Coordinates of N, CA and C in Angstrom, one line a residue:
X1 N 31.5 -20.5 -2.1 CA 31.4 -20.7 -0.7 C 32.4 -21.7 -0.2
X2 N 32.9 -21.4 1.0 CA 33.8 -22.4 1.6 C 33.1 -23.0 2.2
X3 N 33.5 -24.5 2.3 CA 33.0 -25.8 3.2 C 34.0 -25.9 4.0
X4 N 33.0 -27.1 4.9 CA 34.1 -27.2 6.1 C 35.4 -28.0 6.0
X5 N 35.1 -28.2 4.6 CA 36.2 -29.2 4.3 C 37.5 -28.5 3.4
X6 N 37.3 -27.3 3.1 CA 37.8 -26.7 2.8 C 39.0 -25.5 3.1
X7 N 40.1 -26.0 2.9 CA 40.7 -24.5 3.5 C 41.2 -23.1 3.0
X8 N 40.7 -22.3 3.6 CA 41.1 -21.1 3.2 C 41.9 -20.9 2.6
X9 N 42.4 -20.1 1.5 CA 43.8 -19.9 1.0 C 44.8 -18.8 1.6
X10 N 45.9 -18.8 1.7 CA 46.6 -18.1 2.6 C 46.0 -16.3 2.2
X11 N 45.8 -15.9 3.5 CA 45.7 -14.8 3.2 C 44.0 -14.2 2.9
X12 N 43.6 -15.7 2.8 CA 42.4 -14.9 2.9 C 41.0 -15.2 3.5
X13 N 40.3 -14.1 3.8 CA 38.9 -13.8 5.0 C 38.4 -15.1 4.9
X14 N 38.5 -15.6 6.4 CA 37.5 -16.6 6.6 C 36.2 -16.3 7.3
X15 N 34.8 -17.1 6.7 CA 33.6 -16.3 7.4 C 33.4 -17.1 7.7
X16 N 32.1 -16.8 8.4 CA 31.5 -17.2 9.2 C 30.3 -18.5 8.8
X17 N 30.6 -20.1 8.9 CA 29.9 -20.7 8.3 C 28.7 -20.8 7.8
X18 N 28.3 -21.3 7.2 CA 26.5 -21.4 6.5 C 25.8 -22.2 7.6
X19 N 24.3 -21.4 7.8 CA 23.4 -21.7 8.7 C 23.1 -22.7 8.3
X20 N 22.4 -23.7 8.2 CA 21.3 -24.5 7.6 C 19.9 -24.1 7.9
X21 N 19.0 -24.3 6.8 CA 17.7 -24.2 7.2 C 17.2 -25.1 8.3
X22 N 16.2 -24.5 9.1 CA 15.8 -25.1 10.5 C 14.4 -26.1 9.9
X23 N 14.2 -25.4 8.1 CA 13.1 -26.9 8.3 C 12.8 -26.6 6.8
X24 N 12.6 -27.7 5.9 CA 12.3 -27.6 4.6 C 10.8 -27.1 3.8
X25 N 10.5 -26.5 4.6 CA 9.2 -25.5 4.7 C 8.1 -27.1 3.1
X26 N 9.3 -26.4 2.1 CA 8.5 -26.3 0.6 C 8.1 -27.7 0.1
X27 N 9.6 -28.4 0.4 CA 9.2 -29.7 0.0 C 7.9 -30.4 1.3
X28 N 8.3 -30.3 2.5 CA 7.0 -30.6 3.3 C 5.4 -30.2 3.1
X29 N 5.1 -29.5 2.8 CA 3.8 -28.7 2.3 C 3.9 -28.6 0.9
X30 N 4.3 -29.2 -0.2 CA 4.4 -28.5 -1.5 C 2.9 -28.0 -1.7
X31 N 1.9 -28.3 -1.7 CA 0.7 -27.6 -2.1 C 0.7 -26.2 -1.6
X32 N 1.0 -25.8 -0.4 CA 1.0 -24.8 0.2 C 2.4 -23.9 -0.6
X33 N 3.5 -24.4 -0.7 CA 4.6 -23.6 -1.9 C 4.2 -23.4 -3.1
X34 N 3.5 -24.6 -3.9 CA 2.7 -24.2 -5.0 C 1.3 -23.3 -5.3
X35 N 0.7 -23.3 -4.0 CA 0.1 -21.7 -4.0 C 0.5 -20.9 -4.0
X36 N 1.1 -20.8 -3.2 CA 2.3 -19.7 -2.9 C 2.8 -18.8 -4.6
X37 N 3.8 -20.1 -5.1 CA 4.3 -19.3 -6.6 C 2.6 -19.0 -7.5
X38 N 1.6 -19.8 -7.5 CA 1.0 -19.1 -8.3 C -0.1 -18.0 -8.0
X39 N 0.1 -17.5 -6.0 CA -0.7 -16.1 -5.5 C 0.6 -15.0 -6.2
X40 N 1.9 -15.4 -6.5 CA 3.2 -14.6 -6.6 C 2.7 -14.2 -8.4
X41 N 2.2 -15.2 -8.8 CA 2.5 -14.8 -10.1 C 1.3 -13.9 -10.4
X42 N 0.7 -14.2 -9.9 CA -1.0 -13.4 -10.1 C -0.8 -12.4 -9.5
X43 N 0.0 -11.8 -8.7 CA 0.2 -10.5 -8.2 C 0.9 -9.7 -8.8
X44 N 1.8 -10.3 -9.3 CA 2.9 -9.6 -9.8 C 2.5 -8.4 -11.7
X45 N 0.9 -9.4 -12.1 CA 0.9 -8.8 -13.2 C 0.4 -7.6 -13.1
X46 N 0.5 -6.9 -14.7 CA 0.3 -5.4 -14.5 C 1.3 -4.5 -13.8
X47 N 2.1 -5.2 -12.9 CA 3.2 -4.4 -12.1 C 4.5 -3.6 -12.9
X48 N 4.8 -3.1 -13.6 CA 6.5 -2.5 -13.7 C 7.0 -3.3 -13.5
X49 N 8.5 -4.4 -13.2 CA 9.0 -5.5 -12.8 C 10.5 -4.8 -12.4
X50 N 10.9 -3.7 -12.8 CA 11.7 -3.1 -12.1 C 11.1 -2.6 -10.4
X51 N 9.8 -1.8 -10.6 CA 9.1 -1.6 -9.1 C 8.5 -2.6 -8.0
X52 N 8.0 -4.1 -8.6 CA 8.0 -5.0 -8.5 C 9.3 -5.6 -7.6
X53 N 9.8 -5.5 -8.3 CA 11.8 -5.6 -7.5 C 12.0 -5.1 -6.1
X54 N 11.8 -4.1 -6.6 CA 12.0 -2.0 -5.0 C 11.1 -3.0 -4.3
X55 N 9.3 -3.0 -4.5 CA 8.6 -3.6 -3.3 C 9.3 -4.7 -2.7
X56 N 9.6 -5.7 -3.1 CA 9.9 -7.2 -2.7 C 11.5 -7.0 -1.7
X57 N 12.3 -6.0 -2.3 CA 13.7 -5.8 -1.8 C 12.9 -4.9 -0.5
X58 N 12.5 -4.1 -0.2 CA 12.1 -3.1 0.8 C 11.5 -3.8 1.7
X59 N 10.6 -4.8 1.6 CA 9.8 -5.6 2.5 C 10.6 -6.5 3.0
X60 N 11.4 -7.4 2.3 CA 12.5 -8.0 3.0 C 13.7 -7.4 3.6
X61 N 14.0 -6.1 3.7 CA 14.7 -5.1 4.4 C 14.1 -5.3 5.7
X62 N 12.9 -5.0 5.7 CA 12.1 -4.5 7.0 C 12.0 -5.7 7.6
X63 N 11.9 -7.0 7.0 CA 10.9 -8.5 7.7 C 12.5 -9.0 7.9
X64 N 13.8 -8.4 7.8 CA 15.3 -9.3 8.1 C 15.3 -10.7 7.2
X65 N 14.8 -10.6 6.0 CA 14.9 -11.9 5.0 C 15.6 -12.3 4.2
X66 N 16.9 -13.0 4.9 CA 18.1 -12.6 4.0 C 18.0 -13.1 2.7
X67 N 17.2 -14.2 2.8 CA 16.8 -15.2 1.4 C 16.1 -14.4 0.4
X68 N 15.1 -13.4 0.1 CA 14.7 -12.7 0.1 C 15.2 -12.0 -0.7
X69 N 16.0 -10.6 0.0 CA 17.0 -10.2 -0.2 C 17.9 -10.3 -1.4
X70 N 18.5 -11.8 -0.9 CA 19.1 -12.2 -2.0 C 18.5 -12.0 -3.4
X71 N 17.3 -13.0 -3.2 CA 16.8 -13.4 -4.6 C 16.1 -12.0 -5.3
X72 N 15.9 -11.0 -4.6 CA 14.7 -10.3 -5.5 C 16.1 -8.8 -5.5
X73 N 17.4 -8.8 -5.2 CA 18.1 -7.9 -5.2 C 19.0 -8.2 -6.7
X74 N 19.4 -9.9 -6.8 CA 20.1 -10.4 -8.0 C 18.7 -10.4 -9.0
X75 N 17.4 -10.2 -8.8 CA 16.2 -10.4 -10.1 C 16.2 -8.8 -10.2
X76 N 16.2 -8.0 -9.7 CA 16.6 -6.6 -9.8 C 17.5 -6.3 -11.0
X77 N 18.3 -6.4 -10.4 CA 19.8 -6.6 -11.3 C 19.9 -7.2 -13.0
X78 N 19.2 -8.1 -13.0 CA 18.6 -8.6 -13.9 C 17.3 -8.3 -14.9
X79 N 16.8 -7.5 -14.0 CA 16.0 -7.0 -14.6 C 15.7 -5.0 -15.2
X80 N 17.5 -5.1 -14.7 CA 18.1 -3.7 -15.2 C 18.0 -2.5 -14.2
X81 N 17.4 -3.3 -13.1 CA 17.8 -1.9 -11.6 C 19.5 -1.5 -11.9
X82 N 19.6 -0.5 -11.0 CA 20.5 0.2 -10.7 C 21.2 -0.2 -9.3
X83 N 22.8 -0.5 -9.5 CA 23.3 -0.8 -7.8 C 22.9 0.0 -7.0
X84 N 22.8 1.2 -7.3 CA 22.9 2.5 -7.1 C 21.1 2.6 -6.1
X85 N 20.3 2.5 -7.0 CA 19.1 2.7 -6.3 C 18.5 1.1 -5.7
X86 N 19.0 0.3 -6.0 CA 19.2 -1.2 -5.0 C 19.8 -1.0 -3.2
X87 N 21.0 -0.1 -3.4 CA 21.5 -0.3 -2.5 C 20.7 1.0 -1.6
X88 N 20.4 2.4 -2.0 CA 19.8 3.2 -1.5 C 18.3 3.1 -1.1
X89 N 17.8 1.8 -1.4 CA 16.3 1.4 -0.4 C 16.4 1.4 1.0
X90 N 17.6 1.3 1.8 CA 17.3 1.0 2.9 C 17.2 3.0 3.9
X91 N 17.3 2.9 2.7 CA 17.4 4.7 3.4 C 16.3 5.4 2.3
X92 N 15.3 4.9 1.8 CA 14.8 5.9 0.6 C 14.2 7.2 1.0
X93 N 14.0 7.3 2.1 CA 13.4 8.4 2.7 C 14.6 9.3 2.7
X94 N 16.0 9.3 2.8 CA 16.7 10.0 2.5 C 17.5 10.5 1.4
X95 N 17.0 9.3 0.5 CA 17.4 9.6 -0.9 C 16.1 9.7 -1.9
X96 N 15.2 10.4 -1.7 CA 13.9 10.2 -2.4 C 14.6 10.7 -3.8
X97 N 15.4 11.3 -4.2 CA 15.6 11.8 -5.5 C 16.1 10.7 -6.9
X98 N 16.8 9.2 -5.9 CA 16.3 8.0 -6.6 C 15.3 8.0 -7.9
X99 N 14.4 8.1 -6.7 CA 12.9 7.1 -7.2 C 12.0 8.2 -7.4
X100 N 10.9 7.6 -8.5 CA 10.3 8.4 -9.1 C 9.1 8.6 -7.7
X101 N 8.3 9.3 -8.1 CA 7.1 9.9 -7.3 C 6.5 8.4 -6.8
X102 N 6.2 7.7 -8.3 CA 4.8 6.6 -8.1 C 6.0 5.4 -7.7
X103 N 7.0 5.6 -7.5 CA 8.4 5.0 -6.4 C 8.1 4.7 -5.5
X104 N 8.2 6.2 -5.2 CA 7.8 6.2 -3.8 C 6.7 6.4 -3.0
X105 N 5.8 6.9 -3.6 CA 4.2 5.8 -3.4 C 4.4 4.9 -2.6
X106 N 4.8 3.9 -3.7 CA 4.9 2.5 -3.9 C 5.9 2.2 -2.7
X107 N 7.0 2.8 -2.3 CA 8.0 2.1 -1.0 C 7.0 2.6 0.1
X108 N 6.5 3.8 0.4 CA 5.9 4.0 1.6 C 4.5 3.7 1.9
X109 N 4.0 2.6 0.9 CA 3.1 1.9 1.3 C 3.3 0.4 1.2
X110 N 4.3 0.1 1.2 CA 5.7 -1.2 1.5 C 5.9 -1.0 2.8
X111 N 5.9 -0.2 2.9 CA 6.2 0.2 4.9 C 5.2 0.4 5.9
X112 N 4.0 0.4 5.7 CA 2.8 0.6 6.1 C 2.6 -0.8 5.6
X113 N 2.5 -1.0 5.0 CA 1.5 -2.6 5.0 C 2.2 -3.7 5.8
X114 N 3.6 -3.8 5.5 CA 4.9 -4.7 6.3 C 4.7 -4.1 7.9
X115 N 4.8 -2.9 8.2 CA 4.8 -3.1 9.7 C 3.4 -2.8 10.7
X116 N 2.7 -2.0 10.0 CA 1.2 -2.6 10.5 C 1.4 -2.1 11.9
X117 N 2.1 -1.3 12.1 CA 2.6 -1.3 14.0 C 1.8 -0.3 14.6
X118 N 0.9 0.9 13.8 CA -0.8 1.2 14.8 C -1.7 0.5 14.5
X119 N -1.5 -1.1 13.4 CA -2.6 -1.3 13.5 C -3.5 -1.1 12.1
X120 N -3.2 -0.2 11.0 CA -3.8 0.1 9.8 C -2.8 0.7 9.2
X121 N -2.8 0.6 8.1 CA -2.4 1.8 7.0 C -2.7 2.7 6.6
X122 N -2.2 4.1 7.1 CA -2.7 5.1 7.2 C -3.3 6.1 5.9
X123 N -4.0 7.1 6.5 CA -4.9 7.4 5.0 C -4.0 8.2 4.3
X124 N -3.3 8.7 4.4 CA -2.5 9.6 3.8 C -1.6 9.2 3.0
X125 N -0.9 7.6 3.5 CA -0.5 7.0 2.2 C -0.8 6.0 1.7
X126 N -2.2 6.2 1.7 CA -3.3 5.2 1.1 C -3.2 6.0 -0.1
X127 N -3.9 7.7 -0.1 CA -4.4 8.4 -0.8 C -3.3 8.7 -1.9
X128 N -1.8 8.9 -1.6 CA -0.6 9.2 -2.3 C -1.1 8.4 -2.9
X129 N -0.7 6.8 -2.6 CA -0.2 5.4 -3.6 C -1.3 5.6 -4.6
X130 N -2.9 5.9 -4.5 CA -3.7 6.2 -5.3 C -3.8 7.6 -6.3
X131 N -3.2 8.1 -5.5 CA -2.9 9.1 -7.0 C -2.0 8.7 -7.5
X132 N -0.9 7.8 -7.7 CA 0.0 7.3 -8.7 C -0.7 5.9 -9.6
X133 N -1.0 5.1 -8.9 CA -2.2 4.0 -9.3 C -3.5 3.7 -9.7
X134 N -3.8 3.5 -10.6 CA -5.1 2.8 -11.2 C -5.6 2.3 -10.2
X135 N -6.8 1.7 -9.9 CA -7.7 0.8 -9.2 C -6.8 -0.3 -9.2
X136 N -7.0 -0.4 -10.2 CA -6.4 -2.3 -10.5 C -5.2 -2.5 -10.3
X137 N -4.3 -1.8 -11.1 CA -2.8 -1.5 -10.6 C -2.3 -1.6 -9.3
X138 N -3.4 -0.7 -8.6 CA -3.2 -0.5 -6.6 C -3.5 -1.8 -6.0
X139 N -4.5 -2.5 -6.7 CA -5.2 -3.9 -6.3 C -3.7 -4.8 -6.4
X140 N -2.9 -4.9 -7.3 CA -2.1 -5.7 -7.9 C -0.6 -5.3 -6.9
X141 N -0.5 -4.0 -6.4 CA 0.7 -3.4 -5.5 C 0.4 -4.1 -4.6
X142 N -1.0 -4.3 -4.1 CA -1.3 -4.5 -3.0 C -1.0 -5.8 -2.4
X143 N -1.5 -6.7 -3.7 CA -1.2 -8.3 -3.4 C 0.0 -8.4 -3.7
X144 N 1.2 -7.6 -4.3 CA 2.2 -8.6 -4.7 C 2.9 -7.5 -2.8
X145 N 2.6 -6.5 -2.6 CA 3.2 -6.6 -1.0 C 2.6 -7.6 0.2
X146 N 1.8 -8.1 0.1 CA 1.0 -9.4 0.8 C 1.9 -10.2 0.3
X147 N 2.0 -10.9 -0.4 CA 2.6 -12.0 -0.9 C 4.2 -11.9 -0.9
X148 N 5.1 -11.0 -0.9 CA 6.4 -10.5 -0.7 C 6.3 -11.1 1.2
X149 N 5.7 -10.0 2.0 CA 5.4 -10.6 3.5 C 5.0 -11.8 3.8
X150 N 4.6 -12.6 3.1 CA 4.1 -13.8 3.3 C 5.3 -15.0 3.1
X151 N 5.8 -14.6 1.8 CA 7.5 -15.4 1.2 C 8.6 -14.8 2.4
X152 N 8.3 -13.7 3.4 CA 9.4 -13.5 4.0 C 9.1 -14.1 5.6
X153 N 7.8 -14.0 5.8 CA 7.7 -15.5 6.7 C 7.8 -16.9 7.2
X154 N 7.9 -16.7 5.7 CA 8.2 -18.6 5.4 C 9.8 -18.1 5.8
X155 N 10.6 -17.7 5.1 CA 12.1 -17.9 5.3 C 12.5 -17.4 5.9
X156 N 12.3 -15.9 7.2 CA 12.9 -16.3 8.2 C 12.0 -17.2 9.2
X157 N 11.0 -17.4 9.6 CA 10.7 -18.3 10.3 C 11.8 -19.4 10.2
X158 N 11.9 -20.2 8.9 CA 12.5 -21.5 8.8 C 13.6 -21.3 8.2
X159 N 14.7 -20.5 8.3 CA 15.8 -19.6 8.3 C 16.5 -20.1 7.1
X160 N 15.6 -19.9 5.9 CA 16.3 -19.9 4.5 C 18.3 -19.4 4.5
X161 N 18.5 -20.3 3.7 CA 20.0 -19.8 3.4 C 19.5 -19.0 2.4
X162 N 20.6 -17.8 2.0 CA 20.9 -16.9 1.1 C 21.8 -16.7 0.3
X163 N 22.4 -16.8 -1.0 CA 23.2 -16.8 -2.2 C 23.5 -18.1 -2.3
X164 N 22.5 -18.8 -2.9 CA 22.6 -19.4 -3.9 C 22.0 -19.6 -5.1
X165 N 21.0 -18.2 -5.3 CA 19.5 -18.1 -6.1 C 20.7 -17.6 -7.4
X166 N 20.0 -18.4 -8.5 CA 20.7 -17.5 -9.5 C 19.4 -16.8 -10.2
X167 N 19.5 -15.7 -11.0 CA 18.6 -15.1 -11.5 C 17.7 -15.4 -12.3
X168 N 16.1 -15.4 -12.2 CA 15.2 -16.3 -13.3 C 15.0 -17.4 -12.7
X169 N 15.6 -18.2 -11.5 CA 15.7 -19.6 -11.2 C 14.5 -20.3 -10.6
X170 N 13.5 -19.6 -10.5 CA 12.4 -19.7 -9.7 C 11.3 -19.6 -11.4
X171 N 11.7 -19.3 -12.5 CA 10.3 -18.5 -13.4 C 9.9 -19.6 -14.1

């Protein structure tokens, strides 16, 4: 990253400075951040942690979380996603040949739960995500996309900066 104290080297792109966050959300509330990681960890089990990834990257697509974004596209990565099917979430409906069936389950009720915009989640891809999912499993999809929307409220509300997560840095 360039600072402002910094100059460019000849020749090359200068961007556009780093935002600051508008408010330290975590350190001000820590009890409320430390719920937070341990509703994150309790949801997450039982999950795939590659699909785990897809949900958290797709929800922060939809909620504009750049913070987000970052951190669960470099844990992706890391956790042996594909650039390839990383980068084609924002279109999975046009690339369904990606992602497996219980995938895409799993994204299109990432998108029903995150936008909520009649109101409910509809039955028909209630009924899909449950023919790919156990009870429990579906219970576990369900909380770790709650809890993905909930980490993307905190940081855009209080407008987290983005790239400087390194991978694992949170475990």
């Amino acid at each position: 990253m360039t600072t402002q104290t910094d100059a460019p080297a000849a020749g090359a792109a200068e961007y556009a400075p780093e935002i600051a966050p508008r408010l330290p959300w975590a350190q001000l509330v820590p009890e409320v951040y430390k719920a937070m990681i341990r509703l994150d960890t309790a949801a997450k089990q039982g999950l795939d942690p590659k699909l785990y990834e897809l949900v958290k990257i797709r929800a922060s697509q939809i909620n504009h979380c750049a913070l987000c974004l970052d951190m669960h596209s470099k844990d992706a990565l890391a956790a042996g996603e594909s650039v390839e099917r990383i980068v084609q979430l924002s279109a999975w409906e046009e690339s369904r040949h990606f992602y497996t069936g219980k995938e895409l389950a799993a994204l299109e009720l990432t998108e029903a739960v995150t936008v909520l915009t009649d109101g409910f989640v509809p039955d028909e891809v209630y009924e899909r995500a449950a023919e790919f999912f156990e009870e429990t499993e579906l219970a576990q999809l369900i909380a770790a996309i709650t809890v993905i929307n909930a980490w993307n409220r905190f940081g855009v509300t209080c407008r987290m900066t983005p790239g400087h997560y390194q991978p694992g840095q949170h475990k």
